[in-house]
XYZ file of C-alpha atoms in Angstrom:
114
model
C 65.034 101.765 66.412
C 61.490 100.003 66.687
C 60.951 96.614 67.098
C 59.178 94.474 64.695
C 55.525 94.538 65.437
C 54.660 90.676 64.043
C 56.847 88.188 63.154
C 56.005 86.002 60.522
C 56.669 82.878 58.575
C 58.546 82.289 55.671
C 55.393 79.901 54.282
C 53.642 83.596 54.831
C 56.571 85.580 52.896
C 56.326 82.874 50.167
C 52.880 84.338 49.418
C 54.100 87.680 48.586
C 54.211 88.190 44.587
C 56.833 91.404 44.943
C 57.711 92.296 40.820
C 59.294 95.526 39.171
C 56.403 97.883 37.434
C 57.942 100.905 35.329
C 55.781 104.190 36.211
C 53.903 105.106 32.835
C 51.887 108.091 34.146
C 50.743 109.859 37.590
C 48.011 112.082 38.203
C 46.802 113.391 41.135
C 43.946 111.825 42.661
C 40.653 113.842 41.265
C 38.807 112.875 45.238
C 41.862 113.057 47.733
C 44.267 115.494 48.395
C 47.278 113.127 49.363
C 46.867 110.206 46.889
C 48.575 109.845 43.540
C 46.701 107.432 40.529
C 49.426 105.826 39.106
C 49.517 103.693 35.788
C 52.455 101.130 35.815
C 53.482 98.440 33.580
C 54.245 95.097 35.266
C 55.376 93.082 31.880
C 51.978 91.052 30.921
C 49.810 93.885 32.304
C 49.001 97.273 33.136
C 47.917 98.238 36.566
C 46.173 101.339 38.283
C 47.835 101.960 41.886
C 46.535 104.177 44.116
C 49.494 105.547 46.423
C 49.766 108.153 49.332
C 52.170 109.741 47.782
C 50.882 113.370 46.655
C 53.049 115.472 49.582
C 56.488 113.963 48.698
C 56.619 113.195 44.617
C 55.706 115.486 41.858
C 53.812 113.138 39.619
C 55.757 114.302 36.228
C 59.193 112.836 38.699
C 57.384 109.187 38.693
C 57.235 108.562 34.981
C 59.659 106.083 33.516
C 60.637 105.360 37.224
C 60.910 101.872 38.215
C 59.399 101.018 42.020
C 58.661 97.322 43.409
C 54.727 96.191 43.793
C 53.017 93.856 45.715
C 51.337 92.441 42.701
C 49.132 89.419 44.454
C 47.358 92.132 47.244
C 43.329 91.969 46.552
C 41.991 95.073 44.791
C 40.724 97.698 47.040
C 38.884 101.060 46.131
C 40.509 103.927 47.394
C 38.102 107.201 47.186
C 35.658 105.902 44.470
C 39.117 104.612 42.324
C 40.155 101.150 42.339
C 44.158 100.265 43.496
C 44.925 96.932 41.942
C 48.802 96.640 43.931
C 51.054 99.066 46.392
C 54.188 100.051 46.004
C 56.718 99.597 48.505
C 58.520 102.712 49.968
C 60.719 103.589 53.573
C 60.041 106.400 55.784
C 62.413 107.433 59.026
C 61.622 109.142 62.181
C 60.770 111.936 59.697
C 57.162 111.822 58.348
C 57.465 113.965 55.426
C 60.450 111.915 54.355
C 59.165 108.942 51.860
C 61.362 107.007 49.515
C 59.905 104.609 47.199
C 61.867 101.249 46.602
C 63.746 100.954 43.146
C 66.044 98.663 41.520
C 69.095 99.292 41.564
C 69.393 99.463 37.897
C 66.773 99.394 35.205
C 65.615 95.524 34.825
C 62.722 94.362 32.742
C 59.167 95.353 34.087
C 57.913 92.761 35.595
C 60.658 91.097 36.846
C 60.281 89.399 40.416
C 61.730 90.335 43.324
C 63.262 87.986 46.013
């Protein structure tokens, strides 16, 4: 087990905006041969994320699932494509093992997370 690398404050948690997006469609990224263009709906607004996520989900498997975004992260082009979020997923010891986050049951996109 690894030790946490910062620690940080709950004023610095507070500034996270986590919410539930539903997965409307996936594509693989036309410039990079391990990132997925995702299109997900996050209630008031659609959002393109740009994920790392070509090597462990067929994109087809991501539409109409729900995953959990950081919503407030500062837009960032990602191979000439603009990510405006990330998703939040686990990995183990294991590399090629990736799981994205999900809610436990479907809830309304959009919802926050806490």
């Amino acid at each position: 087990m690894s030790e946490c690398p910062a620690v940080i404050t709950y004023e610095d948690f507070a500034k996270l905006d986590l919410r539930v997006g539903t997965v409307l469609s996936a594509a693989p990224h036309p410039n990079a041969d391990k990132l997925l263009v995702l299109q997900v709906d996050l209630g008031r607004e659609h959002r393109q994320i740009i994920a790392g996520l070509r090597a462990h989900y067929d994109p087809a498997a991501l539409v109409g699932r729900q995953i959990v975004v950081v919503a407030n992260l500062a837009p960032r082009v990602m191979r000439g494509l603009e990510s405006r979020g990330m998703l939040l997923a686990a990995s183990g010891d294991d590399p090629a093992q990736v799981i994205l986050l999900q809610p436990e049951r479907p809830i309304a996109a959009g919802a926050k997370v806490s």
